Coordinates of N, CA and C in Angstrom, one line a residue:
Chain A
G8 N 31.1 11.6 -37.4 CA 32.0 12.6 -37.4 C 31.1 13.8 -38.0
A9 N 31.6 15.0 -38.3 CA 31.0 15.9 -39.0 C 29.9 16.4 -38.1
V10 N 29.9 16.7 -37.0 CA 28.7 17.3 -36.2 C 28.8 18.9 -35.9
V11 N 27.8 19.5 -36.0 CA 27.6 20.9 -35.9 C 26.5 21.1 -34.7
S12 N 26.9 21.9 -33.8 CA 25.9 22.2 -32.6 C 25.6 23.7 -32.8
Q13 N 24.4 23.8 -32.3 CA 23.9 25.3 -32.1 C 23.4 25.4 -30.7
H14 N 23.6 26.5 -30.1 CA 23.3 26.8 -28.7 C 22.9 28.1 -28.7
P15 N 21.5 28.5 -28.0 CA 20.8 27.5 -27.5 C 19.9 26.9 -28.4
S16 N 18.8 26.1 -28.3 CA 17.9 25.3 -29.3 C 16.7 26.1 -29.3
W17 N 16.6 26.8 -28.1 CA 15.3 27.8 -28.0 C 15.6 28.8 -27.2
V18 N 15.1 29.7 -27.5 CA 15.0 31.1 -26.6 C 14.1 31.9 -26.8
I19 N 13.6 32.3 -25.7 CA 12.4 33.4 -25.5 C 13.2 34.8 -25.0
C20 N 12.8 35.9 -25.5 CA 13.4 37.0 -25.0 C 12.4 38.0 -25.2
K21 N 12.6 39.0 -24.7 CA 11.8 40.2 -24.5 C 12.3 41.3 -25.6
S22 N 11.3 42.2 -26.2 CA 11.5 42.8 -27.1 C 12.6 44.1 -26.7
G23 N 13.5 44.4 -27.6 CA 14.5 45.3 -27.2 C 15.7 44.7 -26.6
T24 N 15.7 43.5 -26.3 CA 16.9 43.0 -25.8 C 17.7 42.1 -26.9
S25 N 19.0 41.9 -26.9 CA 20.0 41.2 -27.8 C 20.1 39.6 -27.5
V26 N 20.1 38.8 -28.3 CA 20.3 37.6 -28.2 C 21.3 37.1 -29.1
K27 N 22.6 36.0 -28.5 CA 23.5 35.6 -29.1 C 23.2 33.9 -29.4
I28 N 23.4 33.8 -30.6 CA 23.4 31.9 -30.8 C 24.5 31.8 -31.4
E29 N 25.0 30.9 -30.8 CA 26.4 30.1 -30.9 C 26.4 28.7 -32.1
C30 N 27.2 28.7 -32.9 CA 27.3 27.6 -33.8 C 28.8 26.9 -33.8
R31 N 28.7 25.9 -33.3 CA 30.0 25.1 -33.3 C 30.5 23.8 -34.1
S32 N 31.5 23.7 -34.5 CA 31.8 22.6 -35.5 C 32.6 21.6 -34.5
L33 N 32.2 20.3 -34.1 CA 32.5 19.9 -32.9 C 33.4 18.8 -33.2
D34 N 33.7 18.4 -34.6 CA 35.0 17.4 -34.7 C 35.7 17.6 -35.9
F35 N 35.5 19.0 -36.4 CA 36.4 19.6 -37.7 C 36.5 20.9 -37.7
Q36 N 37.6 21.4 -38.4 CA 37.4 23.0 -38.4 C 36.9 23.6 -39.6
A37 N 35.9 24.8 -39.5 CA 35.3 25.1 -40.4 C 35.8 26.5 -40.9
T38 N 36.2 26.4 -42.1 CA 36.8 27.8 -42.6 C 35.8 28.9 -42.8
T39 N 34.7 28.3 -43.2 CA 33.3 29.3 -43.6 C 32.1 28.6 -42.8
M40 N 31.2 29.6 -42.1 CA 30.2 29.2 -41.7 C 29.0 30.0 -42.3
F41 N 27.7 29.2 -42.5 CA 26.8 29.8 -43.1 C 25.5 30.5 -42.1
W42 N 25.0 31.3 -41.9 CA 23.7 31.6 -41.2 C 22.4 31.6 -42.0
Y43 N 21.4 31.0 -41.8 CA 20.1 31.0 -42.5 C 19.0 31.3 -41.5
R44 N 18.1 31.7 -42.3 CA 16.9 32.1 -41.4 C 15.6 31.3 -42.4
Q45 N 14.7 30.8 -41.5 CA 13.6 29.9 -42.0 C 12.2 30.3 -41.3
F46 N 11.4 30.5 -41.8 CA 10.2 31.0 -41.4 C 9.3 29.9 -41.5
P47 N 8.2 29.7 -40.7 CA 7.5 28.6 -41.1 C 6.9 28.4 -42.2
K48 N 7.0 26.8 -42.7 CA 6.7 26.5 -44.2 C 7.4 27.1 -45.1
Q49 N 8.5 27.5 -45.0 CA 9.1 28.3 -46.0 C 10.8 27.6 -46.1
S50 N 11.6 27.9 -47.2 CA 12.7 27.5 -47.4 C 13.7 28.3 -46.5
L51 N 14.9 27.6 -46.6 CA 16.0 28.4 -46.0 C 16.3 29.6 -46.7
M52 N 16.6 30.7 -46.1 CA 17.1 31.9 -46.7 C 18.2 32.4 -46.1
L53 N 19.5 32.4 -46.9 CA 20.8 32.7 -46.5 C 20.6 34.3 -45.9
M54 N 21.4 34.3 -44.7 CA 21.6 35.7 -44.3 C 22.8 36.3 -44.6
A55 N 24.0 35.3 -44.2 CA 25.4 35.7 -44.4 C 26.2 34.8 -44.2
T56 N 27.3 34.8 -44.8 CA 28.4 34.2 -44.7 C 29.8 34.4 -43.9
S57 N 30.3 33.8 -43.1 CA 31.1 34.1 -42.2 C 32.3 33.3 -42.3
N58 N 33.6 33.9 -42.6 CA 35.0 33.4 -42.7 C 35.6 33.7 -41.4
E59 N 36.3 32.6 -41.0 CA 37.2 32.6 -39.9 C 38.2 33.9 -39.9
G60 N 38.1 34.9 -39.2 CA 38.9 35.9 -39.0 C 38.9 37.0 -39.9
S61 N 37.6 37.2 -40.3 CA 37.3 38.2 -41.4 C 35.8 38.7 -41.2
K62 N 35.6 39.7 -41.7 CA 34.1 40.2 -41.8 C 33.1 39.3 -42.5
A63 N 32.1 39.4 -42.1 CA 31.0 38.5 -42.5 C 30.4 39.0 -43.7
T64 N 29.7 38.3 -44.7 CA 29.3 39.0 -46.1 C 27.9 38.7 -45.9
Y65 N 27.0 39.7 -45.9 CA 25.6 39.6 -45.9 C 24.9 39.4 -47.3
E66 N 23.8 39.0 -47.0 CA 23.0 39.1 -48.4 C 22.2 40.5 -48.4
Q67 N 21.8 40.6 -49.7 CA 21.0 41.7 -49.8 C 19.8 41.9 -48.8
G68 N 19.7 42.8 -48.3 CA 18.3 43.2 -47.6 C 18.6 42.6 -46.0
V69 N 19.6 41.9 -45.8 CA 20.1 41.9 -44.3 C 20.8 43.0 -43.7
E70 N 20.2 43.2 -42.6 CA 20.8 44.5 -41.9 C 22.0 44.0 -41.0
K71 N 23.3 44.4 -41.3 CA 24.4 44.1 -40.7 C 24.4 44.6 -39.5
D72 N 23.9 45.5 -39.1 CA 23.8 46.3 -37.5 C 23.0 45.4 -36.8
K73 N 21.9 44.9 -37.5 CA 20.9 44.1 -36.6 C 21.4 42.8 -36.5
F74 N 22.1 42.0 -37.2 CA 22.7 40.7 -37.1 C 23.9 40.8 -37.3
L75 N 24.5 40.9 -36.1 CA 26.0 40.8 -36.2 C 26.6 39.3 -35.9
I76 N 27.6 39.1 -36.9 CA 28.3 37.8 -36.9 C 29.8 37.9 -36.5
N77 N 30.0 37.0 -35.8 CA 31.6 36.8 -35.5 C 31.9 35.6 -35.6
H78 N 33.1 35.3 -36.4 CA 33.7 34.0 -36.4 C 35.0 34.1 -36.2
A79 N 35.1 33.9 -34.7 CA 36.4 34.2 -33.9 C 37.3 32.9 -34.2
S80 N 36.9 31.8 -34.4 CA 37.7 30.6 -34.3 C 37.3 29.7 -35.9
L81 N 38.2 28.7 -35.8 CA 37.7 27.8 -36.9 C 36.6 26.9 -36.4
T82 N 36.2 26.8 -35.4 CA 35.2 26.0 -34.8 C 33.9 26.7 -34.1
L83 N 33.8 28.2 -34.2 CA 32.9 28.7 -33.6 C 32.5 30.0 -34.5
S84 N 31.2 30.1 -34.7 CA 30.8 31.3 -35.2 C 29.5 32.0 -34.3
T85 N 29.2 33.1 -34.0 CA 28.1 33.5 -33.4 C 27.3 34.5 -34.0
L86 N 26.0 34.4 -34.0 CA 24.8 35.3 -34.3 C 24.2 35.9 -33.4
T87 N 24.3 37.5 -33.5 CA 23.5 38.2 -32.3 C 22.9 38.9 -32.9
V88 N 21.4 38.8 -32.7 CA 20.3 39.5 -33.0 C 20.3 40.9 -32.0
T89 N 20.4 42.1 -32.4 CA 20.4 43.1 -31.6 C 19.1 43.7 -31.5
S90 N 18.8 44.4 -30.4 CA 17.4 44.9 -30.0 C 16.4 44.1 -30.8
A91 N 16.4 42.7 -30.3 CA 15.3 41.8 -31.0 C 13.8 42.5 -31.0
H92 N 12.9 42.1 -31.9 CA 11.4 42.9 -32.0 C 11.0 41.4 -32.6
P93 N 9.7 41.5 -32.3 CA 8.8 40.4 -32.5 C 8.8 39.7 -34.0
E94 N 9.2 40.8 -34.9 CA 9.4 40.1 -36.3 C 10.7 39.4 -36.4
D95 N 11.5 39.2 -35.7 CA 12.8 38.7 -35.6 C 12.7 37.2 -35.1
S96 N 11.5 36.8 -34.8 CA 11.2 35.7 -34.2 C 11.3 34.4 -35.6
S97 N 11.9 33.6 -35.5 CA 12.2 32.7 -36.6 C 13.1 31.4 -36.2
F98 N 13.4 30.7 -37.1 CA 14.3 29.4 -37.1 C 15.6 29.8 -37.6
Y99 N 16.5 29.8 -36.8 CA 17.8 30.2 -37.5 C 18.7 28.7 -37.4
I100 N 19.1 28.5 -38.5 CA 20.1 27.2 -38.8 C 21.5 27.7 -39.3
C101 N 22.6 27.3 -38.9 CA 23.9 27.5 -39.4 C 24.2 26.3 -40.0
S102 N 25.2 26.5 -40.9 CA 25.8 25.4 -41.3 C 27.4 25.5 -41.4
A103 N 28.3 24.6 -41.8 CA 29.8 24.8 -41.4 C 30.4 24.0 -42.7
K104 N 31.4 24.6 -43.1 CA 32.2 24.1 -44.1 C 33.3 23.8 -43.8
S105 N 33.7 22.5 -43.9 CA 34.9 22.0 -43.6 C 36.3 22.3 -44.5
L106 N 37.3 22.4 -43.8 CA 38.5 22.6 -44.5 C 38.7 21.6 -45.6
A107 N 38.3 20.3 -45.4 CA 38.8 19.3 -46.1 C 38.3 19.6 -47.6
G108 N 37.2 20.3 -47.9 CA 36.9 20.4 -49.3 C 36.1 19.3 -49.8
G109 N 35.3 19.5 -50.9 CA 34.7 18.3 -51.6 C 33.2 18.6 -51.3
P110 N 32.4 17.9 -51.8 CA 30.9 18.2 -52.5 C 30.2 18.1 -50.9
K111 N 30.5 17.2 -50.2 CA 29.8 16.8 -49.1 C 30.2 17.6 -47.8
T112 N 30.7 18.6 -47.8 CA 31.5 19.4 -46.6 C 30.7 20.4 -46.3
Q113 N 29.3 20.6 -46.3 CA 28.8 21.5 -45.5 C 27.8 20.8 -44.8
Y114 N 28.0 20.9 -43.3 CA 27.2 20.3 -42.3 C 26.3 21.3 -41.8
F115 N 24.8 20.8 -41.6 CA 24.2 21.8 -40.8 C 24.0 21.5 -39.3
G116 N 23.7 22.5 -38.4 CA 23.3 22.2 -37.3 C 21.8 22.3 -37.0
P117 N 21.4 21.9 -35.8 CA 19.9 21.5 -35.7 C 19.1 22.7 -35.5
G118 N 19.4 24.0 -35.5 CA 18.7 25.1 -35.5 C 18.5 25.7 -34.3
T119 N 17.9 26.9 -34.2 CA 17.9 27.7 -33.0 C 16.5 28.3 -33.2
R120 N 15.4 28.1 -32.4 CA 14.2 28.6 -32.5 C 14.0 30.1 -31.6
L121 N 14.0 31.1 -32.1 CA 13.9 32.4 -31.5 C 12.4 32.9 -31.5
L122 N 12.1 33.4 -30.2 CA 10.5 33.9 -29.8 C 10.9 35.0 -29.2
V123 N 10.6 36.3 -29.9 CA 10.9 37.7 -29.2 C 9.1 38.0 -28.7
L124 N 9.1 38.4 -27.6 CA 7.8 38.7 -27.1 C 7.6 40.2 -27.1
Chain B
A48 N 22.2 34.4 -62.3 CA 22.0 33.9 -61.0 C 21.6 32.3 -61.3
Q49 N 22.0 31.7 -60.3 CA 21.5 30.4 -60.4 C 20.1 30.4 -59.5
T50 N 19.1 29.5 -59.9 CA 17.9 29.4 -59.3 C 17.4 27.9 -59.3
V51 N 16.6 27.5 -58.3 CA 16.1 26.3 -58.2 C 14.6 26.3 -58.0
T52 N 14.0 25.5 -58.9 CA 12.6 25.5 -58.5 C 11.9 24.2 -58.3
Q53 N 10.9 23.9 -57.3 CA 10.1 22.9 -56.9 C 8.7 23.4 -57.2
S54 N 7.9 22.7 -58.2 CA 6.7 23.2 -58.2 C 5.6 22.5 -57.7
Q55 N 6.1 21.7 -56.7 CA 5.0 20.8 -56.2 C 5.1 21.4 -54.4
P56 N 4.2 22.1 -54.1 CA 4.1 22.5 -52.6 C 4.2 21.2 -51.7
E57 N 3.0 20.5 -52.2 CA 2.9 19.2 -51.6 C 2.7 18.0 -52.3
M58 N 2.8 16.8 -51.7 CA 2.7 15.7 -52.3 C 2.4 14.6 -51.2
S59 N 1.5 13.6 -51.9 CA 1.0 12.5 -50.8 C 1.4 11.2 -51.6
V60 N 1.7 10.2 -50.7 CA 1.7 8.9 -51.2 C 1.4 7.8 -50.4
Q61 N 0.9 6.8 -51.0 CA 0.6 5.6 -50.0 C 2.0 4.9 -49.4
E62 N 1.8 4.4 -48.1 CA 2.9 4.0 -47.7 C 3.1 2.9 -48.6
A63 N 4.4 2.4 -48.8 CA 4.9 1.2 -49.7 C 5.0 1.6 -51.0
E64 N 4.4 2.6 -51.4 CA 4.3 3.0 -52.9 C 5.5 3.8 -53.1
T65 N 5.7 4.5 -54.5 CA 6.9 5.1 -54.9 C 6.4 6.4 -55.5
V66 N 7.2 7.5 -55.0 CA 6.7 8.8 -55.4 C 8.0 9.6 -55.9
T67 N 7.7 10.5 -56.6 CA 8.7 11.3 -57.5 C 8.7 12.8 -57.1
L68 N 9.6 13.4 -56.6 CA 9.7 14.7 -56.4 C 10.3 15.3 -57.6
S69 N 9.7 16.4 -58.0 CA 10.2 17.5 -59.1 C 11.3 18.6 -58.9
C70 N 12.2 18.8 -59.7 CA 13.3 19.9 -59.2 C 13.6 20.4 -60.6
T71 N 13.7 21.5 -60.9 CA 14.4 22.4 -62.3 C 15.4 23.3 -61.8
Y72 N 16.3 23.4 -62.4 CA 17.2 24.7 -62.2 C 17.9 25.2 -62.9
D73 N 18.4 26.4 -62.7 CA 19.1 27.3 -63.8 C 20.1 27.6 -63.7
T74 N 21.3 27.5 -64.4 CA 22.7 27.7 -64.2 C 23.3 27.9 -65.6
S75 N 24.3 29.1 -65.6 CA 25.2 28.6 -66.6 C 26.6 28.0 -66.7
E76 N 26.5 27.5 -65.6 CA 27.8 26.8 -65.2 C 27.6 25.4 -65.7
S77 N 29.1 24.9 -66.0 CA 28.8 23.4 -66.2 C 29.2 22.4 -65.3
D78 N 29.9 22.6 -64.0 CA 30.1 21.9 -63.2 C 29.6 22.3 -61.7
Y79 N 28.8 21.6 -61.3 CA 28.3 21.9 -60.1 C 27.6 20.7 -59.3
Y80 N 27.2 20.7 -58.2 CA 26.4 19.7 -57.4 C 25.2 20.0 -57.4
L81 N 24.4 19.0 -57.2 CA 22.9 19.1 -56.8 C 22.5 18.0 -55.7
F82 N 21.7 18.6 -54.8 CA 21.1 17.7 -53.5 C 20.0 18.0 -53.3
W83 N 19.3 16.8 -52.7 CA 18.2 16.6 -52.0 C 18.4 16.5 -50.5
Y84 N 17.9 17.4 -49.6 CA 17.6 17.6 -48.2 C 16.6 17.1 -47.9
K85 N 16.4 16.7 -46.8 CA 15.1 16.5 -46.0 C 15.2 17.1 -44.6
Q86 N 13.9 17.5 -44.5 CA 13.8 18.5 -43.2 C 12.6 17.8 -42.6
P87 N 12.7 16.8 -41.4 CA 11.5 16.4 -40.7 C 11.1 17.3 -39.7
P88 N 10.0 17.0 -38.9 CA 9.5 17.8 -38.1 C 10.6 18.3 -37.0
S89 N 11.5 17.6 -36.6 CA 12.5 18.2 -35.7 C 13.3 19.3 -36.3
R90 N 13.2 19.7 -37.8 CA 13.8 20.8 -38.4 C 15.2 20.4 -38.6
Q91 N 15.9 19.4 -38.3 CA 17.5 18.9 -38.4 C 17.4 18.8 -40.3
M92 N 18.4 19.4 -40.9 CA 18.5 19.5 -42.4 C 19.3 18.1 -42.6
I93 N 18.8 17.3 -43.2 CA 19.5 15.8 -43.6 C 19.7 15.7 -44.9
L94 N 20.8 15.2 -45.3 CA 21.3 15.4 -46.8 C 21.0 13.9 -47.4
V95 N 20.0 13.7 -48.3 CA 19.5 12.6 -48.7 C 20.4 11.9 -49.6
I96 N 20.9 12.8 -50.8 CA 21.4 12.3 -51.9 C 22.2 13.5 -52.6
R97 N 23.3 13.1 -53.2 CA 23.7 14.4 -54.0 C 24.5 13.9 -55.3
Q98 N 24.6 14.5 -56.3 CA 24.8 14.4 -57.7 C 25.5 15.5 -58.2
E99 N 27.2 14.7 -58.7 CA 28.0 15.7 -59.1 C 27.6 15.8 -60.7
A100 N 27.5 17.0 -61.3 CA 26.9 17.5 -62.5 C 28.0 16.8 -63.6
Y101 N 29.2 16.5 -63.3 CA 30.0 15.8 -64.5 C 29.9 14.4 -64.6
K102 N 28.8 13.8 -63.4 CA 28.9 12.2 -63.6 C 27.5 11.9 -64.5
Q103 N 27.4 11.2 -65.5 CA 26.3 10.6 -66.2 C 25.5 9.9 -65.2
Q104 N 26.1 9.0 -64.4 CA 25.1 8.2 -63.7 C 24.2 9.0 -62.8
N105 N 23.2 8.2 -62.6 CA 22.3 8.7 -61.6 C 22.7 8.3 -60.3
A106 N 22.8 9.0 -59.2 CA 23.2 8.8 -57.8 C 21.9 8.0 -57.2
T107 N 22.4 7.2 -56.3 CA 21.2 5.9 -55.8 C 21.8 6.0 -54.2
E108 N 20.8 6.1 -53.4 CA 21.1 5.9 -52.0 C 19.7 4.9 -51.4
N109 N 20.1 3.6 -51.3 CA 19.1 2.7 -51.0 C 17.8 3.0 -51.7
R110 N 16.7 3.4 -51.1 CA 15.5 3.5 -51.6 C 15.4 5.0 -52.3
F111 N 16.4 5.6 -52.3 CA 16.3 7.0 -52.9 C 17.2 6.9 -54.2
S112 N 16.5 7.6 -55.2 CA 17.4 7.8 -56.6 C 17.3 9.1 -57.0
V113 N 17.9 9.4 -58.1 CA 17.6 10.7 -58.8 C 17.4 10.3 -60.4
N114 N 16.8 11.1 -61.0 CA 16.9 11.0 -62.4 C 17.5 12.7 -62.7
F115 N 18.8 12.6 -63.2 CA 19.6 13.6 -63.3 C 19.8 14.0 -65.1
Q116 N 19.0 14.8 -65.5 CA 18.6 15.3 -66.9 C 19.5 16.7 -67.0
K117 N 20.9 16.6 -67.3 CA 21.6 17.9 -67.3 C 21.1 18.6 -68.5
A118 N 20.8 18.3 -69.7 CA 20.6 19.3 -70.7 C 19.3 20.0 -70.4
A119 N 18.4 19.0 -69.9 CA 17.0 19.8 -69.4 C 17.0 20.4 -67.9
K120 N 18.2 20.1 -67.4 CA 18.3 21.2 -66.1 C 17.3 20.5 -65.1
S121 N 17.3 19.1 -65.0 CA 16.2 18.6 -64.2 C 16.8 17.6 -63.1
F122 N 16.1 17.5 -61.9 CA 16.8 16.8 -61.0 C 15.7 16.3 -60.2
S123 N 15.1 15.1 -60.7 CA 13.8 14.7 -59.6 C 14.4 13.8 -58.6
L124 N 13.6 13.5 -57.5 CA 13.9 12.4 -56.5 C 13.0 11.4 -56.6
K125 N 13.2 10.1 -56.7 CA 12.5 8.9 -56.5 C 12.7 8.4 -55.2
I126 N 11.4 8.1 -54.4 CA 11.6 7.5 -53.1 C 10.7 6.1 -53.4
S127 N 11.3 4.9 -53.0 CA 10.6 3.7 -53.6 C 10.3 3.2 -52.1
D128 N 9.1 2.2 -52.0 CA 8.7 1.8 -51.0 C 8.7 2.6 -49.7
S129 N 7.8 3.7 -49.9 CA 7.8 4.9 -49.1 C 7.5 4.4 -47.5
Q130 N 7.9 5.1 -46.6 CA 7.9 4.7 -45.2 C 7.5 5.9 -44.5
L131 N 6.5 5.8 -43.3 CA 6.0 6.7 -42.7 C 7.2 8.0 -42.1
G132 N 8.3 7.1 -41.9 CA 9.7 8.3 -41.7 C 10.0 9.0 -42.7
D133 N 9.4 8.9 -43.9 CA 9.9 9.7 -45.0 C 9.2 11.1 -45.1
A134 N 8.0 11.0 -44.4 CA 7.2 12.2 -44.2 C 8.1 13.2 -43.8
A135 N 8.3 14.5 -44.5 CA 8.8 15.5 -44.3 C 8.8 16.9 -45.1
M136 N 9.7 17.6 -45.3 CA 9.7 18.8 -46.1 C 11.0 18.4 -46.9
Y137 N 11.2 18.4 -48.4 CA 12.3 18.0 -48.9 C 12.7 19.2 -49.9
F138 N 14.0 19.5 -49.5 CA 14.4 20.6 -50.4 C 15.7 20.2 -51.5
C139 N 15.3 20.7 -52.8 CA 16.3 20.5 -53.8 C 17.2 21.8 -53.7
A140 N 18.4 21.5 -54.0 CA 19.6 22.4 -53.8 C 20.6 22.4 -54.8
Y141 N 21.2 23.4 -55.1 CA 22.2 23.4 -56.1 C 23.6 24.2 -55.2
R142 N 24.7 23.8 -55.7 CA 25.9 24.5 -55.0 C 27.0 24.2 -55.9
N143 N 28.0 25.2 -56.1 CA 29.1 25.3 -57.1 C 30.3 25.6 -56.0
P144 N 30.8 24.6 -55.6 CA 32.0 24.7 -54.6 C 33.1 25.5 -55.4
M145 N 33.4 25.8 -56.6 CA 34.1 26.5 -57.0 C 34.1 28.1 -57.1
N146 N 32.7 28.4 -56.8 CA 32.5 29.9 -56.5 C 32.9 30.5 -55.5
R147 N 33.5 31.6 -55.2 CA 34.0 32.0 -54.0 C 33.4 32.1 -52.8
D148 N 32.0 32.4 -53.3 CA 31.1 32.2 -52.0 C 30.3 30.8 -51.6
D149 N 30.5 29.9 -52.5 CA 30.1 28.5 -52.3 C 28.7 28.6 -51.5
K150 N 27.9 29.2 -52.0 CA 26.5 29.0 -51.2 C 25.8 28.0 -51.9
I151 N 24.8 27.7 -50.8 CA 23.8 26.4 -51.3 C 22.6 27.3 -51.7
I152 N 22.2 26.9 -53.2 CA 20.6 27.6 -53.2 C 19.7 26.7 -53.1
F153 N 18.6 26.9 -52.5 CA 17.3 26.1 -52.1 C 16.4 26.4 -52.9
G154 N 15.6 25.3 -53.3 CA 14.3 25.6 -53.7 C 13.2 25.6 -52.8
K155 N 12.0 25.8 -52.8 CA 11.2 26.3 -51.9 C 10.6 25.2 -51.1
G156 N 10.8 23.9 -51.5 CA 10.6 22.9 -50.6 C 9.1 22.2 -51.3
T157 N 9.1 20.7 -51.1 CA 7.9 19.9 -51.4 C 7.7 19.0 -50.1
R158 N 6.5 19.3 -49.5 CA 6.1 18.9 -48.4 C 5.6 17.3 -48.5
L159 N 6.1 16.2 -48.2 CA 5.6 14.9 -48.5 C 4.8 14.1 -47.4
H160 N 3.7 14.1 -47.6 CA 2.9 13.3 -46.6 C 2.9 11.8 -46.8
I161 N 2.9 10.7 -45.9 CA 3.0 9.1 -46.1 C 1.5 8.9 -45.6
L162 N 0.8 8.3 -46.3 CA -0.5 7.8 -46.0 C -0.5 6.3 -45.6
P163 N -1.0 6.2 -44.4 CA -0.6 4.7 -43.9 C -1.8 4.0 -44.3

């Protein structure tokens, strides 16, 4: 149980286009989902926290208009990178927090590699 | 604000030997959770072990154990009988679920190499 999926796993796009990444909790309901960005050989950097039915909370320095987050249901959150540029190329990881609570209740997706040409 | 520090960017250990990865953290809170995550080349984050701060007993999961020193704010990971599959990036992490945002704060990671 407790599986989180991300789609797509790999995406290549042209500079100036927008890319949507989906994060789904497959067998549990997630009150909260977190979006991270990870550069090569670096740690995970939290970008934003999304709660179902409300606006996302962005970390300092993360552009809200650049990285649009929508958490429309208890099993789906999406991250849209708008007008992507080569510097947006990175590995994006989501995690989902279960309604059940407790210490072991944030589950990570497998990540999405984004390459902007 | 809470911080997590991993002072060893890379480490190597001979297969079947034991290795210890260091982690220190800073917090003013008394109740929290600490984790070690493994990130293999696939980049999937895998929870290795967790420790509740209110528990004095060190957590153990098979070949993985921690040395949790609350007063010193230290949380090291010991891997016994190292295996080739243990080669990965290891992240120490802090979380307080009672905080409204319930963020996980990660250290910078330690890359572990297993020498055959």
